[in-house]
Amino acid sequence: MDADPPRLYAPPPGFTRLRLTVAWDGRDYAGWQEQRNAVSVQETLQTALHALGGEGALRPVSAGRTDAGVHAEAMPLHWDVPTTFRVPLVQLPRALNAWLPASVSVLSAEVAPAGFHARFSCTERRYVYRLWVAPQRHPLWAGRALHVPGPLDAEAMNRAAQSLIGLHDFAAFATREDRQTVRDLLRLEVQPQGELWDIHVAGESFLRHMVRGLVGTLLLVGQGKLGAAEVEGILASRERARAGANVPPGGLYFAGAEYGVRRVEGRSGNGGEPGTHRGR
Amino acid sequence: MDADPPRLYAPPPGFTRLRLTVAWDGRDYAGWQEQRNAVSVQETLQTALHALGGEGALRPVSAGRTDAGVHAEAMPLHWDVPTTFRVPLVQLPRALNAWLPASVSVLSAEVAPAGFHARFSCTERRYVYRLWVAPQRHPLWAGRALHVPGPLDAEAMNRAAQSLIGLHDFAAFATREDRQTVRDLLRLEVQPQGELWDIHVAGESFLRHMVRGLVGTLLLVGQGKLGAAEVEGILASRERARAGANVPPGGLYFAGAEYGVRRVEGRSGNGGEPGTHRGR
């Protein structure tokens, strides 16, 4: 497999680029990105760093910009802090966590590798969408998994998923997307474990609301409202109205990201197992 | 194995005894039992039943009376409702859940078997205590698992656990307990799964705070502050001050209960695998 030469990124002069991994409970946030009149994860992190003397730091940049209500189990980000910032790296996660609310936590911190950019260097993003498949809702999964009362056909869902994996134009599954709509879907797989079902989704990057549109469409297949074969037609149509509705954000988790060799556009088919996926 | 003849219980005349399974997120409740100036699960259920025309119902009785902050994945209870109560059983879980807050849910409802009492007929209660074993806390486990930053020796914990299984006087692990303190511990087992560790605990019944005292003591063993062999001495001493502190309630889940043949007191040793345990 050929590879593009990776583009190199650098912090502005006078700054050190850190790489952090952060997790949060999406129920408390209006998403990653700072915005007026709503609490974002980005702003919450900034406030904690200021409390530690990091007022001069730039805004942190994450691998993915998640929506309100979406959770993160392990989100990589980079953060350019003034070279004068004094908190030792080995103490930084604990120091930040002492200031952060219970709903967000820094899992690790290190100096970023040379040329690193949390968003532009990212070669794979992994999500999990969680379903609670049972007649009644479960309070320990409220806001954390979508309750699906009826039975679901996991095999049919996985058959439909197979036809979506690979390099395709995913316009039929995106919402209000201005960019070009071709993406390389590396993994889309339904894994039932009793009443809790994990839908694993991986790709280099995703269109706006694409993961939630894909899951909403698989749900229709699982409920027998859509044939697995019809999903190919929906993909080919590029018409958003034909695919399933976006499932709500509470079941969605940003599960992890990779920073490996950037894949060449034009490769098609399933890239195989995209590494280790966290089961929760 | 011999068995006591099971004692039979009955609802008062004019009432039908229902058996329900209920789950809740303990963070929202001051425990199971109704009390002044605090929201209990019992009272929350009563309010929902009243909304459905069940004003004449008696208070529901649960298999275990859990403390504030303790979660329930599947708690059996019985509920004596007037024979005139009109909501069909098959619709009752959904009807109650429409009135209940997101933090509590009725998973199933049926007519109780003849002679059934949720508390007195119960032959086995199962708990899981959850640990998040990692350098930093995780927001998706806040109030749901105890964060243990340091490394833990699971093997040493399981060796110590073995010496506690069976019929013993557990006075050293109880808090403010007025009853006799001999209990039959059927299971005590640490199961690490990555950073999330489940400690499975099962027995016919438990002393006050006994599960949390047992886990607190195993933690000291896992941290190397207590030898596995010393735990036997603590058990024999019957002195509460020598055992580990009670771990906080947020990591504790009532995981399920059995209503089988009541075991004869006097049997000793491990009763073997006490059935299927929910992994989450």
XYZ file of C-alpha atoms in Angstrom:
560
model
C 0.000 0.000 0.000
C 1.419 3.391 -0.993
C 1.311 6.286 1.420
C 1.197 10.050 1.057
C 4.191 11.751 2.638
C 2.705 12.918 5.953
C 2.299 16.688 6.190
C 4.043 18.210 9.170
C 2.461 20.636 11.598
C 4.151 22.747 14.242
C 3.108 24.959 17.149
C 3.709 28.729 16.854
C 7.080 29.971 18.176
C 7.123 30.173 21.971
C 4.680 27.274 22.382
C 5.073 23.579 23.164
C 2.569 21.207 21.561
C 1.147 18.672 24.005
C -0.856 15.592 23.097
C -3.597 14.630 25.561
C -6.260 11.950 25.717
C -9.533 13.128 27.211
C -12.835 11.404 28.065
C -16.220 12.915 28.845
C -19.858 12.196 29.539
C -21.671 13.965 26.704
C -24.843 14.577 28.702
C -23.244 17.581 30.393
C -21.927 19.302 27.253
C -23.165 21.100 24.161
C -20.440 19.238 22.257
C -16.686 19.634 21.893
C -16.510 23.073 20.349
C -16.709 26.334 22.259
C -19.936 28.232 21.637
C -21.959 31.084 23.011
C -24.353 30.371 25.919
C -23.556 26.670 26.214
C -20.904 24.667 28.037
C -18.439 22.926 25.721
C -15.699 20.435 26.559
C -13.116 22.696 24.881
C -14.005 25.653 27.089
C -14.162 23.479 30.229
C -10.616 22.263 29.557
C -9.396 25.833 28.936
C -10.828 26.995 32.250
C -9.008 24.208 34.110
C -5.693 24.989 32.383
C -6.073 28.677 33.245
C -6.489 27.699 36.887
C -3.082 26.000 36.647
C -1.393 29.086 35.188
C -1.870 28.192 31.518
C -3.669 31.406 30.504
C -1.497 31.855 27.428
C -2.404 28.471 25.921
C -4.173 28.297 22.561
C -7.485 26.462 22.216
C -7.091 22.668 22.299
C -7.727 20.881 18.977
C -9.426 17.455 19.057
C -9.346 14.548 16.588
C -13.105 14.865 16.112
C -15.635 17.602 16.824
C -18.469 15.745 18.493
C -22.036 17.013 18.878
C -23.992 17.728 22.039
C -24.750 14.555 23.995
C -22.052 12.449 22.288
C -19.622 10.773 24.714
C -15.868 10.293 24.404
C -14.065 7.284 25.825
C -10.646 8.359 24.552
C -10.382 11.537 22.460
C -6.883 12.615 21.359
C -6.210 16.323 21.239
C -3.277 18.673 20.900
C -2.787 21.742 22.989
C -0.213 24.466 22.378
C 0.930 25.831 25.743
C 3.501 28.601 26.325
C 7.003 27.192 26.799
C 6.927 29.016 30.146
C 4.062 26.790 31.423
C 5.380 25.240 34.619
C 3.258 22.187 35.524
C 5.373 19.046 34.898
C 3.787 16.800 32.264
C 3.770 13.760 34.525
C 1.575 15.677 36.987
C -0.612 17.429 34.401
C -3.498 14.890 34.094
C -4.011 14.719 37.850
C -3.637 18.494 38.232
C -6.210 19.191 35.498
C -8.597 16.533 36.837
C -8.555 18.219 40.233
C -10.061 21.299 38.543
C -12.297 19.563 36.003
C -15.888 18.493 36.805
C -16.632 14.763 37.262
C -18.022 14.614 33.708
C -14.657 15.183 31.988
C -11.211 13.739 32.670
C -7.710 13.888 31.186
C -6.479 10.297 30.853
C -2.921 11.031 29.709
C -0.578 13.825 28.582
C 2.736 13.845 26.727
C 4.755 16.102 24.425
C 3.288 15.699 20.924
C 5.509 13.947 18.363
C 7.120 16.332 15.850
C 4.675 17.374 13.110
C 1.610 16.191 15.042
C -1.853 17.702 14.533
C -4.717 16.021 16.436
C -7.169 16.584 13.588
C -5.130 16.674 10.378
C -2.655 13.890 11.260
C -5.452 11.515 12.293
C -5.642 8.448 10.024
C -8.536 6.611 11.668
C -11.453 7.541 13.896
C -13.422 4.888 15.740
C -16.935 5.188 17.120
C -19.271 2.863 18.970
C -23.033 3.295 18.860
C -24.750 1.484 21.719
C -28.261 -0.004 21.701
C -30.240 -1.358 24.651
C -32.383 -4.020 22.956
C -35.061 -5.062 25.465
C -38.798 -4.589 25.994
C -38.257 -1.925 28.689
C -35.694 0.892 28.971
C -32.863 0.496 31.512
C -32.046 3.383 33.904
C -28.319 2.587 33.958
C -28.253 3.182 30.180
C -30.387 6.337 30.120
C -28.617 8.862 27.867
C -25.920 6.228 27.226
C -27.584 3.760 24.834
C -30.593 3.977 22.515
C -33.496 1.899 23.812
C -34.899 -0.339 21.044
C -37.932 -2.223 22.405
C -38.618 -4.519 19.484
C -36.549 -7.482 18.303
C -33.703 -6.722 15.880
C -32.182 -8.998 13.240
C -28.432 -8.635 13.809
C -27.543 -10.841 10.840
C -29.555 -8.726 8.412
C -27.958 -5.588 9.868
C -24.475 -7.012 9.356
C -25.307 -8.061 5.783
C -26.439 -4.512 5.005
C -23.350 -3.127 6.767
C -21.067 -5.166 4.504
C -22.425 -3.381 1.429
C -21.508 0.001 2.944
C -17.901 -0.788 3.857
C -15.255 0.621 1.528
C -14.797 3.761 -0.553
C -18.180 5.241 -1.490
C -20.045 8.490 -1.907
C -21.936 8.673 1.407
C -24.099 11.720 0.557
C -27.220 9.669 1.405
C -26.067 9.439 5.040
C -24.873 13.006 5.690
C -26.726 16.034 7.032
C -25.921 19.626 5.967
C -22.490 18.707 4.608
C -20.556 21.199 2.446
C -17.463 19.066 1.761
C -17.075 16.397 -0.906
C -18.966 13.315 0.217
C -16.676 10.406 -0.703
C -15.374 8.584 2.363
C -13.650 5.274 3.080
C -15.647 3.272 5.633
C -13.289 0.773 7.265
C -15.621 -0.950 9.692
C -19.359 -1.169 10.313
C -20.272 -4.127 12.472
C -23.089 -4.988 14.856
C -21.986 -6.965 17.936
C -24.872 -8.062 20.178
C -23.901 -8.980 23.764
C -27.140 -9.920 25.489
C -29.341 -6.833 25.625
C -26.471 -4.422 25.002
C -25.490 -4.136 21.352
C -22.366 -2.325 20.171
C -22.225 -1.053 16.607
C -18.561 -0.460 15.702
C -17.842 2.188 13.084
C -14.384 3.171 11.824
C -13.010 5.315 9.017
C -10.370 7.931 8.318
C -13.013 10.634 8.589
C -16.782 10.976 8.511
C -19.359 13.335 7.052
C -21.611 15.379 9.309
C -23.970 13.034 11.240
C -22.828 10.161 9.003
C -22.366 7.657 11.842
C -25.833 8.408 13.202
C -27.355 8.181 9.707
C -25.668 4.821 9.066
C -26.897 3.430 12.393
C -30.420 4.767 11.782
C -30.469 2.963 8.436
C -29.166 -0.297 9.932
C -31.929 -0.041 12.554
C -34.573 -0.025 9.796
C -32.948 -3.158 8.371
C -32.877 -4.811 11.803
C -36.575 -4.036 12.264
C -37.415 -5.528 8.863
C -38.571 -2.171 7.479
C -35.803 -2.142 4.879
C -34.190 -5.036 3.019
C -30.445 -5.453 3.346
C -30.225 -5.255 -0.464
C -32.136 -1.954 -0.559
C -29.338 -0.280 1.391
C -27.051 -0.496 -1.649
C -29.685 1.367 -3.649
C -29.923 4.082 -0.992
C -26.135 4.508 -1.032
C -26.136 4.769 -4.844
C -29.030 7.266 -4.839
C -27.077 9.834 -2.748
C -30.512 10.976 -1.447
C -30.570 11.692 2.283
C -34.362 11.298 2.454
C -34.176 7.617 1.518
C -31.883 6.577 4.394
C -32.941 6.106 8.027
C -33.265 9.034 10.425
C -30.237 10.051 12.507
C -30.305 8.151 15.789
C -30.026 10.348 18.931
C -26.558 11.402 20.167
C -26.727 9.713 23.610
C -25.841 6.264 22.219
C -22.741 7.522 20.396
C -19.196 7.239 21.780
C -15.985 8.483 20.222
C -13.953 5.372 21.025
C -10.458 6.177 19.785
C -8.223 7.390 16.958
C -5.090 6.291 15.151
C -2.142 8.314 13.894
C -0.466 5.936 11.484
C 0.355 6.077 7.791
C -2.178 8.142 5.855
C -3.938 5.959 3.305
C -3.961 6.903 -0.380
C -7.374 8.008 -1.677
C -8.580 5.663 -4.379
C -7.962 2.445 -2.513
C -11.255 0.588 -2.240
C -12.677 -2.256 -0.218
C -12.422 -3.077 3.436
C -9.107 -2.163 4.976
C -9.411 -5.099 7.346
C -9.505 -5.021 11.125
C -8.686 -1.453 12.052
C -6.858 -2.299 15.241
C -8.107 -2.922 18.715
C -11.570 -1.646 19.551
C -12.567 -0.900 23.089
C -15.480 -3.133 24.041
C -17.319 -0.596 26.165
C -28.554 -31.442 50.273
C -31.554 -31.231 52.617
C -33.951 -28.334 52.407
C -36.207 -26.564 54.873
C -39.868 -26.768 53.903
C -40.388 -23.337 52.321
C -42.583 -21.038 54.392
C -45.563 -19.709 52.487
C -46.604 -16.074 52.363
C -49.845 -14.610 51.073
C -51.251 -11.169 50.318
C -54.075 -9.827 52.546
C -57.635 -10.634 51.386
C -58.726 -8.392 48.516
C -55.173 -8.038 47.149
C -53.246 -9.698 44.338
C -49.503 -10.179 44.865
C -47.433 -9.129 41.855
C -43.766 -9.892 41.312
C -41.770 -7.185 39.513
C -38.153 -6.717 38.524
C -36.933 -3.140 38.839
C -33.649 -1.377 37.998
C -32.394 2.024 39.088
C -29.483 4.435 39.027
C -28.643 4.886 42.709
C -27.245 8.390 42.260
C -30.762 9.818 42.264
C -32.053 8.037 45.386
C -31.576 7.983 49.146
C -31.860 4.186 48.888
C -34.722 1.740 48.475
C -36.699 2.475 51.608
C -39.145 5.335 52.026
C -37.914 8.025 54.391
C -38.644 11.560 55.440
C -37.173 14.411 53.346
C -35.415 12.199 50.797
C -36.475 10.514 47.579
C -36.542 6.709 47.797
C -37.095 4.162 45.036
C -40.011 2.663 47.001
C -41.835 5.983 47.173
C -41.080 6.785 43.520
C -42.676 3.489 42.471
C -45.721 4.130 44.688
C -46.264 7.535 43.110
C -46.221 6.019 39.617
C -48.678 3.268 40.594
C -51.016 5.861 42.111
C -50.981 7.722 38.801
C -52.265 4.520 37.178
C -55.124 4.130 39.665
C -53.299 1.900 42.138
C -53.847 4.112 45.216
C -54.952 1.159 47.341
C -51.724 -0.806 46.822
C -49.514 -1.663 49.790
C -45.856 -0.634 49.843
C -43.696 -2.741 47.516
C -41.255 -5.123 49.258
C -37.824 -5.689 47.662
C -35.382 -8.604 47.919
C -32.773 -6.272 49.405
C -32.910 -2.849 51.029
C -30.073 -0.985 49.365
C -28.431 2.186 50.669
C -28.271 5.622 49.091
C -26.146 5.631 45.934
C -26.293 1.851 45.401
C -27.538 0.814 41.944
C -29.847 -2.050 40.987
C -29.540 -3.919 37.713
C -32.383 -6.331 38.480
C -34.116 -6.097 41.868
C -37.068 -8.455 42.467
C -39.936 -7.106 44.509
C -43.485 -8.026 45.388
C -46.350 -5.609 45.386
C -49.829 -6.263 46.772
C -52.361 -4.403 44.622
C -56.158 -4.347 45.107
C -57.874 -7.060 43.059
C -59.821 -4.183 41.500
C -56.633 -2.714 39.954
C -57.350 -2.527 36.233
C -54.065 -2.154 34.314
C -53.391 -5.468 32.484
C -50.142 -7.067 33.669
C -48.717 -7.299 30.170
C -48.981 -3.502 29.884
C -47.913 -2.678 33.449
C -44.107 -2.258 32.958
C -44.555 0.126 30.044
C -47.368 2.005 31.800
C -45.299 2.469 34.979
C -42.189 3.446 33.002
C -44.158 6.202 31.292
C -44.650 7.770 34.755
C -41.293 6.902 36.299
C -38.215 9.152 35.950
C -35.371 8.025 33.650
C -33.397 6.828 36.695
C -35.764 3.943 37.534
C -37.469 1.367 35.326
C -39.718 -1.683 35.706
C -38.186 -4.469 33.612
C -40.940 -7.078 34.046
C -44.171 -7.825 35.940
C -46.108 -11.027 36.580
C -48.463 -12.525 39.167
C -46.281 -13.774 42.035
C -46.107 -17.554 42.498
C -48.209 -18.840 45.431
C -46.458 -18.284 48.772
C -43.950 -15.781 47.349
C -42.315 -13.068 49.461
C -39.628 -10.967 47.725
C -37.542 -10.714 50.888
C -38.270 -13.827 52.951
C -38.451 -16.329 50.055
C -35.154 -15.110 48.588
C -32.459 -17.815 48.661
C -29.593 -15.921 47.045
C -28.652 -12.294 46.557
C -25.964 -11.279 44.081
C -23.976 -8.067 44.054
C -21.240 -6.656 41.849
C -18.795 -4.057 43.117
C -17.089 -2.220 40.272
C -13.595 -0.695 40.291
C -12.019 1.600 37.704
C -8.328 0.686 38.039
C -6.349 3.335 36.138
C -4.094 6.297 36.912
C -6.880 8.821 36.190
C -10.620 8.733 36.937
C -13.025 8.134 34.016
C -16.078 10.421 33.593
C -18.250 7.622 32.181
C -17.763 5.724 35.470
C -18.263 8.665 37.840
C -20.618 7.502 40.609
C -20.683 4.059 38.951
C -17.300 2.543 39.827
C -14.706 3.288 42.508
C -11.591 4.869 41.019
C -8.445 3.075 42.256
C -5.373 4.876 40.867
C -2.671 2.499 42.012
C -1.942 -1.003 40.736
C -3.881 -3.857 42.372
C -2.850 -7.489 42.766
C -5.924 -9.420 41.595
C -4.403 -12.796 42.451
C -3.731 -11.808 46.057
C -7.276 -10.440 46.310
C -8.722 -13.713 45.040
C -6.555 -15.732 47.440
C -7.862 -13.662 50.352
C -11.416 -13.976 49.007
C -11.172 -17.769 49.053
C -10.593 -17.739 52.808
C -13.826 -15.765 53.334
C -16.123 -17.991 51.280
C -18.373 -20.335 53.249
C -20.227 -20.234 56.559
C -18.526 -17.823 58.968
C -19.199 -15.219 61.607
C -18.779 -12.006 59.589
C -18.994 -9.564 62.520
C -15.627 -8.078 61.456
C -17.200 -6.874 58.199
C -20.544 -5.487 59.426
C -21.505 -1.994 60.561
C -24.162 -1.317 63.244
C -25.697 -4.786 62.936
C -28.171 -6.035 65.571
C -28.835 -9.504 64.129
C -26.724 -12.615 64.599
C -23.634 -12.295 62.431
C -23.156 -15.773 60.928
C -23.662 -15.793 57.171
C -22.926 -18.153 54.290
C -20.823 -16.403 51.645
C -21.302 -18.267 48.353
C -19.103 -16.231 46.049
C -16.422 -13.554 46.356
C -14.384 -13.223 43.204
C -12.391 -10.464 41.529
C -12.653 -10.419 37.725
C -10.428 -7.813 36.045
C -11.403 -6.850 32.481
C -8.888 -4.247 31.392
C -9.342 -1.184 33.593
C -12.825 -2.194 34.748
C -12.814 -4.770 37.528
C -15.942 -6.562 38.718
C -15.989 -8.053 42.200
C -18.784 -10.649 42.339
C -20.377 -11.275 45.723
C -23.196 -13.750 46.411
C -24.884 -15.170 49.489
C -28.310 -15.966 50.879
C -28.234 -12.737 52.868
C -25.732 -10.159 54.062
C -25.051 -8.134 57.183
C -25.315 -4.365 57.141
C -22.565 -2.900 54.868
C -20.972 -6.362 54.710
C -20.384 -6.301 50.937
C -18.722 -2.894 51.154
C -16.614 -4.019 54.138
C -15.482 -7.163 52.309
C -14.513 -5.162 49.215
C -12.704 -2.555 51.320
C -10.668 -5.334 52.925
C -9.857 -6.972 49.575
C -8.684 -3.548 48.352
C -6.117 -3.387 51.174
C -4.894 -6.831 50.106
C -4.724 -5.756 46.446
C -2.678 -2.696 47.449
C -0.273 -4.845 49.472
C -1.278 -3.188 52.754
C -2.635 -6.454 54.119
C -1.458 -10.023 53.524
C -3.965 -12.484 52.108
C -3.318 -14.689 55.153
C -4.058 -11.843 57.578
C -7.637 -11.716 56.321
C -8.393 -15.037 58.014
C -7.216 -13.530 61.292
C -9.462 -10.496 60.819
C -12.453 -12.762 60.151
C -11.677 -14.806 63.289
C -11.219 -11.670 65.422
C -14.809 -10.454 64.778
C -13.407 -6.910 65.255
C -14.751 -4.388 62.758
C -11.814 -2.030 63.339
C -9.319 -4.535 61.913
C -11.002 -4.904 58.501
C -10.829 -2.387 55.644
C -13.093 0.667 55.516
C -16.439 0.395 53.726
C -15.968 1.353 50.083
C -18.362 4.064 48.805
C -21.851 3.050 47.585
C -21.483 4.271 43.967
C -19.538 1.177 42.864
C -22.127 -1.255 44.245
C -24.830 -2.907 42.122
C -27.564 -5.265 43.261
C -27.204 -7.687 40.354
C -29.937 -10.256 40.918
C -31.625 -12.711 43.277
C -32.718 -16.327 43.284
C -35.841 -17.953 44.683
C -34.897 -21.603 44.789
C -34.673 -24.173 47.552
C -33.724 -22.585 50.866
C -30.402 -23.974 52.048
C -30.054 -25.596 55.460
C -27.980 -23.566 57.931
C -24.900 -25.485 58.947
C -23.725 -26.398 55.468
C -20.237 -25.030 54.984
C -17.864 -24.390 52.114
C -18.369 -22.824 48.733
C -21.722 -23.611 47.177
C -20.140 -23.458 43.733
C -21.082 -21.225 40.841
C -24.275 -19.488 41.916
C -25.773 -19.232 38.468
C -25.301 -16.717 35.715
C -23.913 -13.339 36.690
C -24.513 -10.265 34.606
C -21.184 -9.000 33.355
C -21.979 -5.297 33.514
